[in-house]
GROMACS .gro file of C-alpha atoms in nm:
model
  342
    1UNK     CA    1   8.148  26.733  16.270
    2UNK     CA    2   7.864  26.444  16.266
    3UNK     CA    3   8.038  26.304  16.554
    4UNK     CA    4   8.047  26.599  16.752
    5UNK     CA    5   7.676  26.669  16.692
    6UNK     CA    6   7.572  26.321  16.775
    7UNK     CA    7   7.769  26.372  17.091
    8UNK     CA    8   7.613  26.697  17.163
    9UNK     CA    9   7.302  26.543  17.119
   10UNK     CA   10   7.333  26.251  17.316
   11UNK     CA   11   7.437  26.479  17.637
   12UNK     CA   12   7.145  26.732  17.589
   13UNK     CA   13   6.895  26.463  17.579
   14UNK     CA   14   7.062  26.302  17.923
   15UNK     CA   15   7.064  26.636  18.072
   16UNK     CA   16   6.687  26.656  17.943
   17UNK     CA   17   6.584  26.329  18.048
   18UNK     CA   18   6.458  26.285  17.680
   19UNK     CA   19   6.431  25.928  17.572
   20UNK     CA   20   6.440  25.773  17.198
   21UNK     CA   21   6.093  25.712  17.046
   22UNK     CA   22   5.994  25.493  16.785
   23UNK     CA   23   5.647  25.639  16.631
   24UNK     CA   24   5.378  25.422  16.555
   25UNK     CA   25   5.055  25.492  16.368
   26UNK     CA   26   4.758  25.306  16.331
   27UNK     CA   27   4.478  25.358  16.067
   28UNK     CA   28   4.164  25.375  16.227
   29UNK     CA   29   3.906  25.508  15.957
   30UNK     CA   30   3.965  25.605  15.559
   31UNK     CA   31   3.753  25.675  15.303
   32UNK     CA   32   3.729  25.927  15.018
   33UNK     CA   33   3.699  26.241  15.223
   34UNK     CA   34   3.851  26.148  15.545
   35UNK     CA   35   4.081  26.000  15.787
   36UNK     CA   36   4.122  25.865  16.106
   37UNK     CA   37   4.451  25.738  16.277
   38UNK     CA   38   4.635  25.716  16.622
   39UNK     CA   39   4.982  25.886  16.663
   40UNK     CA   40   5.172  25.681  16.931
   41UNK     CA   41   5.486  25.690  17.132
   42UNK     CA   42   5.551  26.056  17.023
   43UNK     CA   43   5.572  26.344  17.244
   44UNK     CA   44   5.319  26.652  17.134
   45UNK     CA   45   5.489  26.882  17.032
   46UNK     CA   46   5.563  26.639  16.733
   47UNK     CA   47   5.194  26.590  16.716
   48UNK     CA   48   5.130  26.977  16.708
   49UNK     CA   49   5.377  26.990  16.417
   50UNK     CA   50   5.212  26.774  16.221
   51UNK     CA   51   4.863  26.903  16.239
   52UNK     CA   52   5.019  27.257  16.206
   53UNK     CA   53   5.194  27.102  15.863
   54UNK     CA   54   4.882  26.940  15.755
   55UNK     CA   55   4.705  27.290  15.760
   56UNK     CA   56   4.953  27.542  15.617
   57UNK     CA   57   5.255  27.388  15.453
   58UNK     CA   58   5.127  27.103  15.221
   59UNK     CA   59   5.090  27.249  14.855
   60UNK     CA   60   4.797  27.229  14.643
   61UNK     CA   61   4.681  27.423  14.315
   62UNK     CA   62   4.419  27.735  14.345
   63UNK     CA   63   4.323  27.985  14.124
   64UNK     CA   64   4.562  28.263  14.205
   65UNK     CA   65   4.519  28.527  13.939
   66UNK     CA   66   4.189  28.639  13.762
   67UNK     CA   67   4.153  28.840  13.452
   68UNK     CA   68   3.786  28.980  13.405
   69UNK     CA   69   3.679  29.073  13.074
   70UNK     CA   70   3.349  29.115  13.114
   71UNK     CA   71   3.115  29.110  13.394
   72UNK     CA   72   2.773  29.249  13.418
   73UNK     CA   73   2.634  29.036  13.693
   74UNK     CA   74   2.538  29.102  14.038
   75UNK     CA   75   2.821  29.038  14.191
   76UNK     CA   76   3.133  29.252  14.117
   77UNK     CA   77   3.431  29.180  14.007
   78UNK     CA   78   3.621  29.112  14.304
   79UNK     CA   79   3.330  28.857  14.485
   80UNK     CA   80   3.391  28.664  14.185
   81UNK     CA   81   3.748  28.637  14.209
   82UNK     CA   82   3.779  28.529  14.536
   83UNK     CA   83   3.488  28.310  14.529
   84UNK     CA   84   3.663  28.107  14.210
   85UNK     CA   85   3.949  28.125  14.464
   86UNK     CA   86   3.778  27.890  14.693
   87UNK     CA   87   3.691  27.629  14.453
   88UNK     CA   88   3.951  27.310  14.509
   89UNK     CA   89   4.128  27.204  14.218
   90UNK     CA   90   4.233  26.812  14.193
   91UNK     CA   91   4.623  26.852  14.319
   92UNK     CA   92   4.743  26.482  14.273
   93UNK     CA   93   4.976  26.640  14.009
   94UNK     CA   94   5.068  26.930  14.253
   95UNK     CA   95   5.464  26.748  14.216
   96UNK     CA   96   5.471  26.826  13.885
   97UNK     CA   97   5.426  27.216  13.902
   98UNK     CA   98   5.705  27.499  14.078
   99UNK     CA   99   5.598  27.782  14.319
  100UNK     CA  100   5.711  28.099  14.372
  101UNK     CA  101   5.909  28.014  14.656
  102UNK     CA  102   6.091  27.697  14.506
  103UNK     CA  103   6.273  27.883  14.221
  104UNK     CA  104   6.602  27.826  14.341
  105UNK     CA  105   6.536  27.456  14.348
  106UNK     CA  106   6.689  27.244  14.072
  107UNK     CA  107   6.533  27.108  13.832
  108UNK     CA  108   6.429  26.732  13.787
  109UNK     CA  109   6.634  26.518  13.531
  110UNK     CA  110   6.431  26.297  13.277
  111UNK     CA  111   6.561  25.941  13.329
  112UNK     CA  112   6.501  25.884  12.940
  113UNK     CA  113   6.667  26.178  12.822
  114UNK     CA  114   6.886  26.298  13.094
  115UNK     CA  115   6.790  26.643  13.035
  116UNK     CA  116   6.592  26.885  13.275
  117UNK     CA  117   6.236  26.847  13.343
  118UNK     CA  118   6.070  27.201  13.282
  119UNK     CA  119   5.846  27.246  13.592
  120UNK     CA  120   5.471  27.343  13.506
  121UNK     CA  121   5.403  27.701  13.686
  122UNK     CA  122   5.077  27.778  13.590
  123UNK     CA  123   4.758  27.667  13.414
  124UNK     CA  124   4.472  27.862  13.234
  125UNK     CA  125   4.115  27.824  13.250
  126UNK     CA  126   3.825  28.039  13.073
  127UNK     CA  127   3.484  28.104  13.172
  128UNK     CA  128   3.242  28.270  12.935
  129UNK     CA  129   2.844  28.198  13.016
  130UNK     CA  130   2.532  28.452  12.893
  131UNK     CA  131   2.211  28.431  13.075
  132UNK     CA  132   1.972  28.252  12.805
  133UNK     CA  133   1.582  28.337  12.792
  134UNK     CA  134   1.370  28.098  13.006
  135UNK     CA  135   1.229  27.903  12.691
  136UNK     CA  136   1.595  27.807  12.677
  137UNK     CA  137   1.616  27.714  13.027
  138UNK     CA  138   1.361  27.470  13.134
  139UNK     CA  139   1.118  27.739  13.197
  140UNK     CA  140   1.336  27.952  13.454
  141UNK     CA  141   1.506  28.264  13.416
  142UNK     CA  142   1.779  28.241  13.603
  143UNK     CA  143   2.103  28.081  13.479
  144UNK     CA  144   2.334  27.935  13.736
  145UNK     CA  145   2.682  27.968  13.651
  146UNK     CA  146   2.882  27.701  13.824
  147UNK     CA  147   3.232  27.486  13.800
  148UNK     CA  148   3.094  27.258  13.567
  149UNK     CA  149   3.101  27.551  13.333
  150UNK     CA  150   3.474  27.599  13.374
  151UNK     CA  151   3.675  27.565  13.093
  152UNK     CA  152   3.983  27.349  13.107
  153UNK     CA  153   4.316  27.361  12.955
  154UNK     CA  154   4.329  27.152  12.693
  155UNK     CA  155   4.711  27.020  12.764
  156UNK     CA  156   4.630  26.993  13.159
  157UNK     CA  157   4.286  26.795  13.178
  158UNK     CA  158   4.363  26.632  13.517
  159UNK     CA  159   4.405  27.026  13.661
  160UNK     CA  160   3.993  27.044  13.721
  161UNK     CA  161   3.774  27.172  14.024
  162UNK     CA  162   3.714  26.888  14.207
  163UNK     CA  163   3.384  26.645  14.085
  164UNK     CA  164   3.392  26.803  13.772
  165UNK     CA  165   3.100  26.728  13.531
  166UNK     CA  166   3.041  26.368  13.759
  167UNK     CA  167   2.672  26.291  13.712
  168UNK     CA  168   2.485  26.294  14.058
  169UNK     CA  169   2.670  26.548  14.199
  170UNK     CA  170   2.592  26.912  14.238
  171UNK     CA  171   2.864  27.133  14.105
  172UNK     CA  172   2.993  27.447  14.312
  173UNK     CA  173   2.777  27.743  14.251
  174UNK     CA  174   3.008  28.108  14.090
  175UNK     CA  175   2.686  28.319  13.999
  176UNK     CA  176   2.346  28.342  13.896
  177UNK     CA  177   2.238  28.509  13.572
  178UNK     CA  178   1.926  28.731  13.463
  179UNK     CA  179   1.843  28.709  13.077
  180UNK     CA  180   2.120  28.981  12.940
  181UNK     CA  181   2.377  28.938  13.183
  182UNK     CA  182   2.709  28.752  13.151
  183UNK     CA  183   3.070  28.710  13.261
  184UNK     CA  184   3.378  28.644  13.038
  185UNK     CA  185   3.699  28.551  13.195
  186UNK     CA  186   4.047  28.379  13.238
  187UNK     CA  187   4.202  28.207  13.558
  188UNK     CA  188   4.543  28.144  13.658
  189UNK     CA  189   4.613  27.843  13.871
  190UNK     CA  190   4.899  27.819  14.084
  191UNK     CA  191   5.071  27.599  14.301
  192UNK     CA  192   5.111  27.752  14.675
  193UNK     CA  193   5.071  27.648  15.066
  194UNK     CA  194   4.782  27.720  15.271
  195UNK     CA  195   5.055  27.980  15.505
  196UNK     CA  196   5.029  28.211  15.183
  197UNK     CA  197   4.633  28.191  15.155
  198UNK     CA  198   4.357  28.015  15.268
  199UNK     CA  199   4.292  27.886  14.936
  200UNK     CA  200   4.550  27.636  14.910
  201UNK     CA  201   4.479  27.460  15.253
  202UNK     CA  202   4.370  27.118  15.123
  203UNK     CA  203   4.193  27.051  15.499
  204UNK     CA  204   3.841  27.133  15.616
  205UNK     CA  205   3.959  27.019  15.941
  206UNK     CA  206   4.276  26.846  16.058
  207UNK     CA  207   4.270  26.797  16.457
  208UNK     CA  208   4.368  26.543  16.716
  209UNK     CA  209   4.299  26.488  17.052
  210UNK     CA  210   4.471  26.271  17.365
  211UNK     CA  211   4.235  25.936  17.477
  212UNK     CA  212   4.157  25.909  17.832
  213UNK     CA  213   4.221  25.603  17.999
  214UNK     CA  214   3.979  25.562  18.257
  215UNK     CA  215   3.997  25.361  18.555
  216UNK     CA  216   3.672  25.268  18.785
  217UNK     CA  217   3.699  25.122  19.133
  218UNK     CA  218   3.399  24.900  19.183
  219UNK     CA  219   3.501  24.841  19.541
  220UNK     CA  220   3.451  25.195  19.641
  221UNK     CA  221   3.118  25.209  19.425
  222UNK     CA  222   2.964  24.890  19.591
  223UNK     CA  223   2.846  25.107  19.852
  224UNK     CA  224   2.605  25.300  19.670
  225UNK     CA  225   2.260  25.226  19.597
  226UNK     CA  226   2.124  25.163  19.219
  227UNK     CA  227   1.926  25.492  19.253
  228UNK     CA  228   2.309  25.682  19.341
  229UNK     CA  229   2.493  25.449  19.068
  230UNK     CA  230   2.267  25.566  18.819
  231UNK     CA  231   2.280  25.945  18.910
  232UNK     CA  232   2.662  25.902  18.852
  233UNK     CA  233   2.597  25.785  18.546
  234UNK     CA  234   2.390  26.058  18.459
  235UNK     CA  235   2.616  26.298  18.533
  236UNK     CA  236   2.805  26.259  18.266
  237UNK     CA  237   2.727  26.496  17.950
  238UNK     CA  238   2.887  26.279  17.712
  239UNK     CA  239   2.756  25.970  17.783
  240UNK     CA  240   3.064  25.759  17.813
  241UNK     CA  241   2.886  25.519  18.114
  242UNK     CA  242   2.623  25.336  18.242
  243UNK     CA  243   2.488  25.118  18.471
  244UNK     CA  244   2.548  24.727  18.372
  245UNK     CA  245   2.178  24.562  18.369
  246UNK     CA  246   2.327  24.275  18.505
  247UNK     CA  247   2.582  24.335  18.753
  248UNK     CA  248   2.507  24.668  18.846
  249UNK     CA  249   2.863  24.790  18.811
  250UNK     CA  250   2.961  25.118  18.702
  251UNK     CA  251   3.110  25.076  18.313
  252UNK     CA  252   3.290  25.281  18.066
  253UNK     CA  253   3.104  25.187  17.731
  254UNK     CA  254   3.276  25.511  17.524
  255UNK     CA  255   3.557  25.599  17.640
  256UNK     CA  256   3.637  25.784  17.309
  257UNK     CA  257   3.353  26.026  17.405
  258UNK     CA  258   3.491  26.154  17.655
  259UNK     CA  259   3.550  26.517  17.655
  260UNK     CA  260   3.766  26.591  18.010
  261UNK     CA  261   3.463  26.769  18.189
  262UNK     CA  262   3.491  26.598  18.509
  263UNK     CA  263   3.126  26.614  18.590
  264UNK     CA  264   3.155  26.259  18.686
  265UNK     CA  265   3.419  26.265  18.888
  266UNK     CA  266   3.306  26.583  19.101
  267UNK     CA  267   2.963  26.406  19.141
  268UNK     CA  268   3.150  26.072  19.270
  269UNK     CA  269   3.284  26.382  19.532
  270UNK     CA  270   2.915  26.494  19.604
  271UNK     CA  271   2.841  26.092  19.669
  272UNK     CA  272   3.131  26.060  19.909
  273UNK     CA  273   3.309  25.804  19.665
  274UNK     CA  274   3.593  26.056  19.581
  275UNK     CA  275   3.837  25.887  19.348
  276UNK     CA  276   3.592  25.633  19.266
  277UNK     CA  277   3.655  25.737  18.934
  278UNK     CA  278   4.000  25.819  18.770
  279UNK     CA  279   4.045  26.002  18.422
  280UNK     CA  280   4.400  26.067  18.306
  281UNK     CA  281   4.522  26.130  17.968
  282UNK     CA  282   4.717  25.873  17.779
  283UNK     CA  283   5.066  25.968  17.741
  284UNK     CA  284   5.226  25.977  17.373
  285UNK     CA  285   4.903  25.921  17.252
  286UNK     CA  286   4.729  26.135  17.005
  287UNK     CA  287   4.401  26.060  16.757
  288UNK     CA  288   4.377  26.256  16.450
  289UNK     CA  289   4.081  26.298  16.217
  290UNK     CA  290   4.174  26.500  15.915
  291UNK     CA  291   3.921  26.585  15.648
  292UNK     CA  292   4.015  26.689  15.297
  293UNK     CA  293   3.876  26.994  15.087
  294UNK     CA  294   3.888  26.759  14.805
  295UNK     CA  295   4.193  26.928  14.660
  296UNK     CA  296   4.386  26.619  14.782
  297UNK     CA  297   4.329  26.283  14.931
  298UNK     CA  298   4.369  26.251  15.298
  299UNK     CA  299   4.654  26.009  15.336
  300UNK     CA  300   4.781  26.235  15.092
  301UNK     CA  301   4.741  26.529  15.306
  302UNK     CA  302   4.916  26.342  15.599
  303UNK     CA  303   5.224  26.193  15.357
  304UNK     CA  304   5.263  26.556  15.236
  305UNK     CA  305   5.283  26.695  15.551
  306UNK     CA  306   5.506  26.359  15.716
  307UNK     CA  307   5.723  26.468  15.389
  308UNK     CA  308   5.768  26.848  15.437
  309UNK     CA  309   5.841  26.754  15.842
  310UNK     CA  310   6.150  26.578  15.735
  311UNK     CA  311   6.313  26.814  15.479
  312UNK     CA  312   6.253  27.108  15.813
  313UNK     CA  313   6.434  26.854  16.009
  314UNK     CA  314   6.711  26.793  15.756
  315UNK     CA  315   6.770  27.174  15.679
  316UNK     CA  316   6.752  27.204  16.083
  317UNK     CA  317   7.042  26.927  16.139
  318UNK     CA  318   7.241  27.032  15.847
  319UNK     CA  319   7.272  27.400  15.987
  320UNK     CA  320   7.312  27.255  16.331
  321UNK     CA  321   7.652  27.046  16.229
  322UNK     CA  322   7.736  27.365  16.040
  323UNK     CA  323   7.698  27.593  16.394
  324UNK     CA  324   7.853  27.344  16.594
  325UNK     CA  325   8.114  27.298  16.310
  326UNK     CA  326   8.245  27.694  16.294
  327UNK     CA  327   8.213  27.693  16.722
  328UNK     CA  328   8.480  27.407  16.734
  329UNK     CA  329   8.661  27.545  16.432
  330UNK     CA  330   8.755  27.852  16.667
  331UNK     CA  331   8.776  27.697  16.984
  332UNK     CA  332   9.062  27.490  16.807
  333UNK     CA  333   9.248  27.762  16.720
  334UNK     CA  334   9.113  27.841  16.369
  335UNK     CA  335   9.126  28.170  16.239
  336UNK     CA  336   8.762  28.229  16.271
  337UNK     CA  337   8.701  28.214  15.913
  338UNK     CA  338   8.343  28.027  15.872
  339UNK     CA  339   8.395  27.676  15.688
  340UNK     CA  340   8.177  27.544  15.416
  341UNK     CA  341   7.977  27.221  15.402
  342UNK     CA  342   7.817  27.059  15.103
   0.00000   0.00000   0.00000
């Protein structure tokens, strides 16, 4: 069977005209809340997979399930809920807890022990606040409820909204309460993928977009004046020229700017210098800037992602062989019985 589907690969890619690529990446930027990196030798629809991945399939922990037991706030009970939702919870240990949807999965063996591992499925915070008097508040009456006042479990302390209780940094805002008022309850947090719920997308943005390469014939340019030079310059909304103090020359100083208007180009037309100025799009090449929620970090993010890619394409060639392994089953004169494969 693997040697029939390598076969059958090998002709539909000559019948394609596909070629083999090698992928390369390159780190551009990184820090804490973001990253930058070029995609390379790929074709896009690998590119559009991955940024589709990055958004909806990598799993992070969210408060799933609220349980009010008292609220006599402003806001009611289900604002509340859904706005705990949105807090990020630290997911580094995301590995170590079982969704919904991976129940059928086996479990992981302790290498100590040899026994099963039992997977984590949920963990439990509390919340219980009551509006204080201002002489108990530094002179205001209002009390603001925020993540800082979260609760933890005390067996899961690395399960925590993200930057909680770090000095400097302003916690995320739940409610505000009047003297009287308070709200008393319990969260469930739960491991899931952004495709079930916004809530567990660990990306504020994740998007890439194809370089130009830009080419500029100074031959055809040399026969406008400084005055036209610099009104093709000018042109240009995103500023990706100018006019070289020295030689006069037309020069791409950002080409990453660049946002495929064509005003430049068109103008060049106007001035009578048409294709003057080339923009194409570099082929296999993509840049990505993903930024993170805070759930996870960003190479995480992309790792995650790279990760679930590969078991899709491992479920997707292990069916495949199984297809292609039935079709020649019959076509050899098998009694059409469907065969198993480990």
């Amino acid at each position: 069977v693997g040697a029939g589907f390598a076969r059958a690969r090998s002709e539909e890619r000559a019948m394609s005209g596909c070629k083999s690529r090698n992928p390369r990446v390159n780190i551009l930027e990184h820090n804490a809340e973001s990253i930058k990196f070029e995609l390379r030798e790929t074709h896009l629809s690998v590119a559009n997979a991955l940024r589709r991945v990055m958004l909806s399939e990598v799993p992070t922990l969210a408060i799933d399930l609220v349980e009010i037991h008292y609220n006599n706030t402003v806001l009611n009970d289900e604002f509340i809920t859904h706005r705990l939702g949105l807090i990020p919870i630290v997911s580094t240990k995301v590995d170590k807890f079982r969704a919904w949807y991976e129940e059928d999965e086996e479990d992981d063996i302790d290498e100590q022990t040899g026994l099963p591992i039992d997977p984590l499925t949920e963990v439990e915070f509390t919340l219980d606040v009551l509006g204080r008097e201002s002489e108990d508040n530094d002179g205001e009456e209002t009390t603001v409820v925020t993540s800082n006042d979260i609760v933890l479990d005390s067996l899961h302390p690395d399960v925590a909204p993200i930057n909680y209780k770090v000095e400097n940094v302003k916690p995320i805002v739940i409610v505000k309460l009047r003297p009287g008022q308070a709200i008393s309850l319990k969260a469930t947090v739960r491991k899931g993928i952004g495709k079930d719920h916004a809530k567990w997308n660990p990306c504020a943005t994740a998007v890439f977009r194809v370089p130009p390469a830009i080419r500029v014939n100074q031959q055809m340019l040399s026969g406008l004046s400084d005055a036209q030079r610099q009104q093709l310059v000018d042109s240009c909304p995103s500023r990706c020229f100018r006019v070289n103090p020295d030689t006069k020359e037309v020069e791409v100083q950002n080409a990453d700017r660049y946002t495929y208007d064509d005003e430049i180009v068109r103008k060049a037309e106007l001035l009578g210098v048409g294709g003057a100025i080339l923009v194409r799009e570099k082929p296999e090449h993509f840049v990505f800037t993903v930024e993170t929620t805070g759930s996870l970090p960003p190479h995480q993010i992309v790792l995650g992602a790279l990760g679930t890619l590969k078991k899709k394409l491992n479920v997707l060639s292990r069916d495949t062989a199984r297809v292609l392994g039935e079709q020649n089953f019959r076509e050899g004169g098998g009694d059409g019985f469907p065969m198993e494969y480990a």
